[in-house]
Short mmCIF file of N, CA and C in Angstrom, two decimals:
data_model
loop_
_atom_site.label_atom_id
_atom_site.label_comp_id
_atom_site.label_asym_id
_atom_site.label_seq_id
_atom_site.Cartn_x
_atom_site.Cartn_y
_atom_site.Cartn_z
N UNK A 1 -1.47 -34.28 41.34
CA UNK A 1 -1.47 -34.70 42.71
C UNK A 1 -1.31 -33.45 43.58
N UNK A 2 -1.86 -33.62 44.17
CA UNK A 2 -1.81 -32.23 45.73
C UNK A 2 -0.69 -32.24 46.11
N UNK A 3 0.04 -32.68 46.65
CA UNK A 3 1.46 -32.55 47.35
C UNK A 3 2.14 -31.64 45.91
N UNK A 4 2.44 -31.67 44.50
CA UNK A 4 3.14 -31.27 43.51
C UNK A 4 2.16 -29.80 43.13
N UNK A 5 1.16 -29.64 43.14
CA UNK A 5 0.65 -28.40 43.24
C UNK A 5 1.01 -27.16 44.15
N UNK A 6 0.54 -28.03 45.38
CA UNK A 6 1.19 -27.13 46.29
C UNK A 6 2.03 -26.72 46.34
N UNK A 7 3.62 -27.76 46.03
CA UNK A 7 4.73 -27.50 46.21
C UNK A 7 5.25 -26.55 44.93
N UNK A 8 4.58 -26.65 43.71
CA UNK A 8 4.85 -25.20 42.79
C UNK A 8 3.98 -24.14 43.09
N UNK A 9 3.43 -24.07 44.05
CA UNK A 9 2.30 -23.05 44.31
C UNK A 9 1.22 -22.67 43.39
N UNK A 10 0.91 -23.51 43.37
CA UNK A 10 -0.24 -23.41 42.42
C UNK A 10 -2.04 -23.97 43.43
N UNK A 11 -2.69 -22.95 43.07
CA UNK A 11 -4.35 -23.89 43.99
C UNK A 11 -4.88 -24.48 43.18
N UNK A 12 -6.22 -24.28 43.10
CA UNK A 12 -7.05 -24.66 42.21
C UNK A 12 -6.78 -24.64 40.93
N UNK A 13 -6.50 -25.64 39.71
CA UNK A 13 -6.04 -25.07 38.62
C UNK A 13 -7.76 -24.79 38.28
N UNK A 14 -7.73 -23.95 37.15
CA UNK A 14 -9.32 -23.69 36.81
C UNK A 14 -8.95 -24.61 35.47
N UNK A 15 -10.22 -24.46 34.57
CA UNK A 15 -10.26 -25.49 33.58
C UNK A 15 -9.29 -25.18 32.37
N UNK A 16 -9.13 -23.73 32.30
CA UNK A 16 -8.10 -23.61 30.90
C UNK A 16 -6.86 -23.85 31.22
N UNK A 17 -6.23 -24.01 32.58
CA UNK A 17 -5.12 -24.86 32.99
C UNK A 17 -4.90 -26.15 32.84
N UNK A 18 -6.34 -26.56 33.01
CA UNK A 18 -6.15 -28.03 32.95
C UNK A 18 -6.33 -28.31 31.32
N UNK A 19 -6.91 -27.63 30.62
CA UNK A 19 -7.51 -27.94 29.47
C UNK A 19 -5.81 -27.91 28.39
N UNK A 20 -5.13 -26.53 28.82
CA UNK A 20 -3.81 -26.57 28.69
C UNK A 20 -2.56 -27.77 28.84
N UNK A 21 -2.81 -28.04 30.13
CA UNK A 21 -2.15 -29.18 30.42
C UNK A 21 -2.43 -30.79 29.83
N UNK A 22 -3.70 -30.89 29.26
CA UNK A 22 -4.19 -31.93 29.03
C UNK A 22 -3.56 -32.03 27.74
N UNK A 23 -3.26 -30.58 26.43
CA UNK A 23 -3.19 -30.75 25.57
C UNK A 23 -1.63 -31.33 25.07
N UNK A 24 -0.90 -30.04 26.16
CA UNK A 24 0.43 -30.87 25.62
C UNK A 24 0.62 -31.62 25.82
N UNK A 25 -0.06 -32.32 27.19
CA UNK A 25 0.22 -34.17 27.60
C UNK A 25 0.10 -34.59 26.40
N UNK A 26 -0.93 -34.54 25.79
CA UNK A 26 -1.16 -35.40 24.20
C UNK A 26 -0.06 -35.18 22.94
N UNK A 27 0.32 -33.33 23.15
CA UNK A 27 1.30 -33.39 22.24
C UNK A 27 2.66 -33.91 22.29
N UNK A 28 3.15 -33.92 24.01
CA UNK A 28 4.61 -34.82 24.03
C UNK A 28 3.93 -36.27 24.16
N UNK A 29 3.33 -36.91 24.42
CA UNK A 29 2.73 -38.30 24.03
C UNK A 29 3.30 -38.76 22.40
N UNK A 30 2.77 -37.58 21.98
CA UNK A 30 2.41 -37.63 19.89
C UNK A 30 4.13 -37.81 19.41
N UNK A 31 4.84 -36.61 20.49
CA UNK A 31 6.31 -36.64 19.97
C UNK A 31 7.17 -37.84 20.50
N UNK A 32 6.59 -38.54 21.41
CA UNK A 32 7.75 -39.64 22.19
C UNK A 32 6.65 -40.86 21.60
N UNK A 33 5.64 -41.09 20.97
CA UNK A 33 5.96 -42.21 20.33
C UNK A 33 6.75 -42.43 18.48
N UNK A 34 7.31 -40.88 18.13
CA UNK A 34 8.26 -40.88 16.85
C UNK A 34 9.07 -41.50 17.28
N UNK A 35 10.27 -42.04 16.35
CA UNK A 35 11.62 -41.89 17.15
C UNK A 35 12.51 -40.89 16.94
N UNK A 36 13.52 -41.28 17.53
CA UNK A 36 14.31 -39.87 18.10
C UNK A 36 14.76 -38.74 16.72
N UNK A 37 14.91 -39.96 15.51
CA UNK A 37 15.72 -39.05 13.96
C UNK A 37 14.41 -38.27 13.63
N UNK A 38 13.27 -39.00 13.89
CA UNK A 38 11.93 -37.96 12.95
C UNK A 38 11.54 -36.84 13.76
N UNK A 39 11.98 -37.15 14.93
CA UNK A 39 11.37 -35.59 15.78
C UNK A 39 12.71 -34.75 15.52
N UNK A 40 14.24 -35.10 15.30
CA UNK A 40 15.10 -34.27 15.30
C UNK A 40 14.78 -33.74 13.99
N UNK A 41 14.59 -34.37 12.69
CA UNK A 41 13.98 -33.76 11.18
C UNK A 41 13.36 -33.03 11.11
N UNK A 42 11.88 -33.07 12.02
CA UNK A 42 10.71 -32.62 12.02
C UNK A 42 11.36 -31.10 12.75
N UNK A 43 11.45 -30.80 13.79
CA UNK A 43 12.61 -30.17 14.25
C UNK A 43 13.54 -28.97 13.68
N UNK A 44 14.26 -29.65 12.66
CA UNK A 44 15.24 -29.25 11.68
C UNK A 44 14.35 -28.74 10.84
N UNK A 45 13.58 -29.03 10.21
CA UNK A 45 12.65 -28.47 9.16
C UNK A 45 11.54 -27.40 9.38
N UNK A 46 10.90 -27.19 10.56
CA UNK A 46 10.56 -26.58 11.15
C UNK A 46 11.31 -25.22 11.54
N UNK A 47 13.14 -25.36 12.01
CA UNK A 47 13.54 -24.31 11.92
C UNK A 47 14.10 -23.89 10.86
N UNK A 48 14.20 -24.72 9.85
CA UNK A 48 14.56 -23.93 8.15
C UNK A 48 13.53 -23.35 7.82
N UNK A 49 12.47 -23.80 8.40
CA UNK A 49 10.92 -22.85 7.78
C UNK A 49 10.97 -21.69 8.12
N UNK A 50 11.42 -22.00 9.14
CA UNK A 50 11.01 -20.63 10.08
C UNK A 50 12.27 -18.98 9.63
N UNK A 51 13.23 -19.66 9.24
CA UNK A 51 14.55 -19.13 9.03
C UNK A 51 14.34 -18.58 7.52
N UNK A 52 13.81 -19.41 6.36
CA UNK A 52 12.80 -18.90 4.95
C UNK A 52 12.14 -18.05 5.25
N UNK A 53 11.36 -17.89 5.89
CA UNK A 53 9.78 -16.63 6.29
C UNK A 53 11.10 -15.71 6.98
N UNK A 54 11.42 -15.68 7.80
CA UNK A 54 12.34 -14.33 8.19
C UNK A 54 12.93 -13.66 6.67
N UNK A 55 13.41 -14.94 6.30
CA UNK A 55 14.23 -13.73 4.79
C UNK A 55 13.07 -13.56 3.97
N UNK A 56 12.05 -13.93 3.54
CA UNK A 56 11.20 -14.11 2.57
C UNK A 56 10.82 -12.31 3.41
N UNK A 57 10.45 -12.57 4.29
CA UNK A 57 9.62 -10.96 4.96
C UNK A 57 10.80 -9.72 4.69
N UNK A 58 12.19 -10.17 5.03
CA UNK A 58 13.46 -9.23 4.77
C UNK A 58 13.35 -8.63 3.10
N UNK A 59 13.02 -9.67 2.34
CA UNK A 59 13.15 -9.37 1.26
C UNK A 59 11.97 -8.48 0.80
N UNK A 60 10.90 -8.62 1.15
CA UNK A 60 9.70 -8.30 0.94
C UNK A 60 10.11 -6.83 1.65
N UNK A 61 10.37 -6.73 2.68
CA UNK A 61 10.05 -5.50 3.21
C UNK A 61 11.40 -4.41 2.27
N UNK A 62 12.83 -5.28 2.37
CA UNK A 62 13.72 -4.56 1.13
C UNK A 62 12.79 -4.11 -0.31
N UNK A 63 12.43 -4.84 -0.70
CA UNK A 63 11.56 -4.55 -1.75
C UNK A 63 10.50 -3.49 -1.89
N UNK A 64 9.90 -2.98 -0.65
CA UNK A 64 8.87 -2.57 -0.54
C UNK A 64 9.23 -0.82 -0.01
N UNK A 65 10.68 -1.18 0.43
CA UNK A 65 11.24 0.05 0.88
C UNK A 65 12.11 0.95 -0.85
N UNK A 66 12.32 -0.17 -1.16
CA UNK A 66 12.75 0.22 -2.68
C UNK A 66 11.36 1.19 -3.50
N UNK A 67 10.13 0.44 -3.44
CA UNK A 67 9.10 0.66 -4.44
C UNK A 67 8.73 2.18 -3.85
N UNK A 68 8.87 2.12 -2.48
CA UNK A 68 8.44 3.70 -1.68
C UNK A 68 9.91 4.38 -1.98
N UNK A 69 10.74 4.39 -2.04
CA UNK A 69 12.13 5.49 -2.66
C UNK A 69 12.01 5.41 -4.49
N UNK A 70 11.30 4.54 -5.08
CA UNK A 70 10.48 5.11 -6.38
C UNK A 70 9.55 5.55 -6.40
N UNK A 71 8.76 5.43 -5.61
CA UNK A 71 7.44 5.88 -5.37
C UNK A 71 7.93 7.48 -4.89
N UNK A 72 8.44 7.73 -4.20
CA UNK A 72 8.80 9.32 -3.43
C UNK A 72 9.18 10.39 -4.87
N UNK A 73 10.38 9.53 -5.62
CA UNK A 73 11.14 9.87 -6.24
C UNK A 73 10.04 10.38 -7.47
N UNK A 74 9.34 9.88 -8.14
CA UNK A 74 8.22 10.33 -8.67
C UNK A 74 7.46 11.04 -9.03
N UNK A 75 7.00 10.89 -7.32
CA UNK A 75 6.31 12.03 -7.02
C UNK A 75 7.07 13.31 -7.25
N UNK A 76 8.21 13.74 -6.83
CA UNK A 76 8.88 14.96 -6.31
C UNK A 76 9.01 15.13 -8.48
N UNK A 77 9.41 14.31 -9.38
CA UNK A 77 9.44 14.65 -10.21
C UNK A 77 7.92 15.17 -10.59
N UNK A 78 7.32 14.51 -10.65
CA UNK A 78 5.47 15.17 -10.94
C UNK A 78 5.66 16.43 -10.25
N UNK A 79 5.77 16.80 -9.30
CA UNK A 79 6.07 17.84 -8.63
C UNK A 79 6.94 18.94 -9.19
N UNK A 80 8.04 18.85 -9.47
CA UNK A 80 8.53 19.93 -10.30
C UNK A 80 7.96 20.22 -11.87
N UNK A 81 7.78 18.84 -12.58
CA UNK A 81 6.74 19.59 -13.49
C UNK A 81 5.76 20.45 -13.83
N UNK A 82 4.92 19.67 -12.20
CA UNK A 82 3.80 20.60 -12.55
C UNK A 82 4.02 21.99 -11.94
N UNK A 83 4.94 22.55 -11.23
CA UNK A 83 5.28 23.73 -10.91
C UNK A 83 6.18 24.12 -11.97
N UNK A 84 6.77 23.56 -12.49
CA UNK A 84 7.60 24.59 -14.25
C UNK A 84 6.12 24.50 -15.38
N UNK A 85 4.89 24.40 -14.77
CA UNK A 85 3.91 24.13 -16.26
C UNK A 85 2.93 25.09 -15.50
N UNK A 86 3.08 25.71 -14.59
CA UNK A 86 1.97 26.44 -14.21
C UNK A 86 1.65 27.74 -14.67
N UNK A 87 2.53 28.20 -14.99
CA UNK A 87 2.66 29.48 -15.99
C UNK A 87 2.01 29.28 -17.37
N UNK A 88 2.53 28.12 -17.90
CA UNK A 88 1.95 27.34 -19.49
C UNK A 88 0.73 27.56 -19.29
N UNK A 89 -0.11 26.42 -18.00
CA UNK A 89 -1.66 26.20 -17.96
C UNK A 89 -2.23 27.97 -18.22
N UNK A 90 -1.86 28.57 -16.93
CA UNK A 90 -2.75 29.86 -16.83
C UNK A 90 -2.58 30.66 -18.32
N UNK A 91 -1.49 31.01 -18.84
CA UNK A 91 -1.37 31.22 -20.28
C UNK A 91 -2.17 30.81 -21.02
N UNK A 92 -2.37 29.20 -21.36
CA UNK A 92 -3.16 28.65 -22.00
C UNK A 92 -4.71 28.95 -21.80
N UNK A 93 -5.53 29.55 -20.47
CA UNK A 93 -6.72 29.36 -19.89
C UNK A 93 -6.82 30.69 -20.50
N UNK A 94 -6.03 31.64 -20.42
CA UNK A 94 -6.16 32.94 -20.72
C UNK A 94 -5.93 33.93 -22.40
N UNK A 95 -6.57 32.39 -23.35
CA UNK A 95 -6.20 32.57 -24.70
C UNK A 95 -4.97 32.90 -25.26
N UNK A 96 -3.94 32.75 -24.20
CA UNK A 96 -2.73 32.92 -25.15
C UNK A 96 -1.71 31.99 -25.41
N UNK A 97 -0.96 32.30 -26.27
CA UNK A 97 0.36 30.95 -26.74
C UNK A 97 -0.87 30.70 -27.99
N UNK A 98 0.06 29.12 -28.94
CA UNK A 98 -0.61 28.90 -29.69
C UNK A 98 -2.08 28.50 -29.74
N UNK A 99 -2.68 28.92 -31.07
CA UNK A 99 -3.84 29.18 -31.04
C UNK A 99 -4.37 27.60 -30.94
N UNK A 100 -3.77 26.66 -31.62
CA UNK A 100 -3.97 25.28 -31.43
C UNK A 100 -4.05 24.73 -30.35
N UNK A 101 -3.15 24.81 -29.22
CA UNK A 101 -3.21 24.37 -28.08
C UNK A 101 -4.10 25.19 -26.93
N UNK A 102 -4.24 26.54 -27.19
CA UNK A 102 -5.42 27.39 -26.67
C UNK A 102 -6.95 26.29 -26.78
N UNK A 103 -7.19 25.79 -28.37
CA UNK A 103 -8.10 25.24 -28.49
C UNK A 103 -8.32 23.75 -28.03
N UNK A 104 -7.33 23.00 -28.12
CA UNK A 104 -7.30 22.11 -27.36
C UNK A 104 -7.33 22.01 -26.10
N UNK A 105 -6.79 23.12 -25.41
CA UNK A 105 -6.92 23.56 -23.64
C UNK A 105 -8.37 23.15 -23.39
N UNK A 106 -9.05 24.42 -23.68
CA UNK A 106 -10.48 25.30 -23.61
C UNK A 106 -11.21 23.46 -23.87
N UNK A 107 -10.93 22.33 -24.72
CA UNK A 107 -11.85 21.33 -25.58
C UNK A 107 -11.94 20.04 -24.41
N UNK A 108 -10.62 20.18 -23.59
CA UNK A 108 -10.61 19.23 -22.78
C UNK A 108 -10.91 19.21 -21.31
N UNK A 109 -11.82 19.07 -20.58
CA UNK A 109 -12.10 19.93 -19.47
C UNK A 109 -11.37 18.88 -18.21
N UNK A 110 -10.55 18.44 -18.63
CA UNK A 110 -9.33 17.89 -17.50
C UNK A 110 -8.56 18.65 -17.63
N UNK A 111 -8.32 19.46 -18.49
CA UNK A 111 -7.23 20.30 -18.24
C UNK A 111 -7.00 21.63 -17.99
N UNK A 112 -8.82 21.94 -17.61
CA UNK A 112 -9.17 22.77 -16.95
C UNK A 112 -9.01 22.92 -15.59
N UNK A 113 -9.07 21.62 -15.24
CA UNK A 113 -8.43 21.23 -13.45
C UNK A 113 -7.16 22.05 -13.67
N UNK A 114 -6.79 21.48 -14.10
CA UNK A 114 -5.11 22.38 -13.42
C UNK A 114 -5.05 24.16 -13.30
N UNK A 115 -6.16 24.62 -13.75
CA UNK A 115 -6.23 26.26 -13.55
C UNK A 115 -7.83 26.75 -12.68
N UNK A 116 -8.26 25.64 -12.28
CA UNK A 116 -9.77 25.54 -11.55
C UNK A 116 -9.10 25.59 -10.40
N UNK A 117 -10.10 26.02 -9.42
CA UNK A 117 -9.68 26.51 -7.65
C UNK A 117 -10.36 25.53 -7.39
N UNK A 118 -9.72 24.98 -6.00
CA UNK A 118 -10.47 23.82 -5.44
C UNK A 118 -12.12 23.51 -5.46
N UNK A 119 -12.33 25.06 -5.12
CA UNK A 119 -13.54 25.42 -4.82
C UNK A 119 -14.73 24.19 -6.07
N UNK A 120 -14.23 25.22 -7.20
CA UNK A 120 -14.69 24.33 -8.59
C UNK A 120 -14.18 23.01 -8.83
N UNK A 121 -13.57 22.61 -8.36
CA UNK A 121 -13.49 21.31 -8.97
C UNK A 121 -14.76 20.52 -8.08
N UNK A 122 -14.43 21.01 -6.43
CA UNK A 122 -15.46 20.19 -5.77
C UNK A 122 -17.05 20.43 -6.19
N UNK A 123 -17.48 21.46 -7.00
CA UNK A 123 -18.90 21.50 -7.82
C UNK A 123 -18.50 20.35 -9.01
N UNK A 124 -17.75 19.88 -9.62
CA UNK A 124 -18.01 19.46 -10.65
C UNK A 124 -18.86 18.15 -10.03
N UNK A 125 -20.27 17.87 -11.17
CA UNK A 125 -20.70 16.68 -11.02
C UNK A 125 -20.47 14.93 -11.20
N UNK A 126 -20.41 14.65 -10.57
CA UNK A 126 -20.62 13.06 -10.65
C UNK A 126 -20.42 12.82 -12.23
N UNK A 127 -21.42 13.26 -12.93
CA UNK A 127 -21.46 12.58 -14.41
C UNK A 127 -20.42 13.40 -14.87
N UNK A 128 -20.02 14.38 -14.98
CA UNK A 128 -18.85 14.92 -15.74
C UNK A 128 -17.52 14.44 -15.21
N UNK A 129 -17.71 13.92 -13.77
CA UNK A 129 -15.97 13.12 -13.35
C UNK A 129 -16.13 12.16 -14.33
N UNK A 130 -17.41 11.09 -14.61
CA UNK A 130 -17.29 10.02 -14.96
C UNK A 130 -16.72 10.48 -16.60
N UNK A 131 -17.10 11.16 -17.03
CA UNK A 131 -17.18 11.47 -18.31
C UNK A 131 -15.35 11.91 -19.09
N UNK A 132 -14.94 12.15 -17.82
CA UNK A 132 -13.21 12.57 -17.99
C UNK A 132 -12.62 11.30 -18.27
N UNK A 133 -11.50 11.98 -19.17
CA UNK A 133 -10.19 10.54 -19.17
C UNK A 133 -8.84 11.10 -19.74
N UNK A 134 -8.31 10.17 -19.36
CA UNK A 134 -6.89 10.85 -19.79
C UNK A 134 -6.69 10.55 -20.91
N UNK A 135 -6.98 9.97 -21.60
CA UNK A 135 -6.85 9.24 -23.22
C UNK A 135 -6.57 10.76 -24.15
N UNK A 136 -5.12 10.99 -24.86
CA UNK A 136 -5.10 11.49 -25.58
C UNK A 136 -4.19 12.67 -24.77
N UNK A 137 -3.98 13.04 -23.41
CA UNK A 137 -3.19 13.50 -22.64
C UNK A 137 -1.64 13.19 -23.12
N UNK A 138 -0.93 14.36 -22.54
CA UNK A 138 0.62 14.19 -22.93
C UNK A 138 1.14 13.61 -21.64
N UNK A 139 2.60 13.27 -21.32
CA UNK A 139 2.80 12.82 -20.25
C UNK A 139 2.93 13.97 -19.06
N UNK A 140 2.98 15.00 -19.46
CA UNK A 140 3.27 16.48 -18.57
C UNK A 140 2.20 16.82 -18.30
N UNK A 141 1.26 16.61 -19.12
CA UNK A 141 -0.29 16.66 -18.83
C UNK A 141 -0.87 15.80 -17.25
N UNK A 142 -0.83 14.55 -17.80
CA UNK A 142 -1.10 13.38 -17.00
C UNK A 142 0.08 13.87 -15.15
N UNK A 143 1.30 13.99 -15.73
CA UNK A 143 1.93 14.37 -14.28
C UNK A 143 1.59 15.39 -13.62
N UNK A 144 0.93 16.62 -14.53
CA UNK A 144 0.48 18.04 -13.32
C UNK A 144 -1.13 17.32 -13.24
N UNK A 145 -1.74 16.95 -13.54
CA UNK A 145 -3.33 16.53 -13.12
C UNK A 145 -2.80 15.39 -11.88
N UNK A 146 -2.20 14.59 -12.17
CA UNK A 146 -1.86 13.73 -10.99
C UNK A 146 -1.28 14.72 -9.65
N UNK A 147 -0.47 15.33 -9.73
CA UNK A 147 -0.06 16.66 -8.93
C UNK A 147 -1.31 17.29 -8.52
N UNK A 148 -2.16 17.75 -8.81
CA UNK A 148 -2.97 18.83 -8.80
C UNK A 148 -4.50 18.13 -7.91
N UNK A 149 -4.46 16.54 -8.77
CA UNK A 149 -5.78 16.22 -7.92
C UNK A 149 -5.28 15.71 -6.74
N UNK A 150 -3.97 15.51 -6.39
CA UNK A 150 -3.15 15.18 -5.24
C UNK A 150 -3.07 15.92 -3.95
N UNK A 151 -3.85 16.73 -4.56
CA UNK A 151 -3.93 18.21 -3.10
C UNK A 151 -4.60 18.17 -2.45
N UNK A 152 -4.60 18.14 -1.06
CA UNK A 152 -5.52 18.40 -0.17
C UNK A 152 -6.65 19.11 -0.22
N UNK A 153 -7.79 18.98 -0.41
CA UNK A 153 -8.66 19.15 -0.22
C UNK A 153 -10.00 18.54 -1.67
N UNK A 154 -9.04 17.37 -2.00
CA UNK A 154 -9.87 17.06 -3.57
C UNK A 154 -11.02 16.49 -3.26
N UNK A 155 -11.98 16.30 -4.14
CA UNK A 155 -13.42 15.52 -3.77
C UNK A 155 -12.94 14.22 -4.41
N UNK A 156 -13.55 13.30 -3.34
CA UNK A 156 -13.34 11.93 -3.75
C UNK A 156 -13.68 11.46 -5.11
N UNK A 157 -13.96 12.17 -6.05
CA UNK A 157 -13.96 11.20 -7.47
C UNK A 157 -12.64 11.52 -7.86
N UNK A 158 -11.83 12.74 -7.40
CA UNK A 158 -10.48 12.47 -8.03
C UNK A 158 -9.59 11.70 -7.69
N UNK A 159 -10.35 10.48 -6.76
CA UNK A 159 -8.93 9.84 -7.22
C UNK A 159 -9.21 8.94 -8.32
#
């Protein structure tokens, strides 16, 4: 009615006002023909839902802050390995230490990464990334290659 428009100051409503207004008319319609216990339930249940998803997300995000302080923690260990093994690798690249593991060095060309300059790794081809695997790697192995292809400036097949 005009007189109640005016008097909240409102002009012309345009249509998504009205389209607005039309809807909740229907939705308090929907709630005042329940009676009074099923809308207070409906209500009640609605804010236990709502009160679940807050902790469900608390927990989730606790959880997730946990997996990143293992996740960090990890890393920084990969990290000191592969800096106490860097002396080993170049040793190893440079025929010395045992003659066994010299030959195994030189046989596996992942573990040539760890004494290759960025430069070279980013020539290596397509079919020879595909052709790598860790199968048969030690775990000190596997942690300085994870370290090493972790560096800025790797070509996208290492990851």
């Amino acid at each position: 009615d005009e007189a109640v428009l005016e008097r909240l100051g409102i002009g012309e409503p345009d249509e998504t006002t009205v389209g607005f207004a039309e809807m909740m008319t229907i939705k308090l319609g929907e709630l005042m023909d329940q009676p009074r216990q099923v809308r207070i339930q409906a209500f009640q249940a609605a804010q236990k839902k709502k009160e679940d998803q807050a902790k469900e997300l608390l927990k989730k995000k606790e959880r997730e802050k946990e997996e990143a302080a293992k996740m960090a923690a990890q890393v920084a260990v990969n990290g000191r390995i592969a800096s106490s093994m860097k002396k080993y690798w170049a040793a190893l690249s440079n025929g010395e230490g045992d003659v066994s593991e010299v030959r195994r060095f030189r046989r596996k060309p992942e573990l040539g990464l760890l004494v290759s300059s960025t430069e070279d790794i980013k020539k290596i081809s397509p079919y020879n990334w595909r052709n790598m695997g860790c199968s048969g790697l030690t775990e000190q192995e596997l942690r300085c290659l994870l370290v090493r292809l972790g560096e800025p400036g790797m070509p996208g097949q290492a990851d």
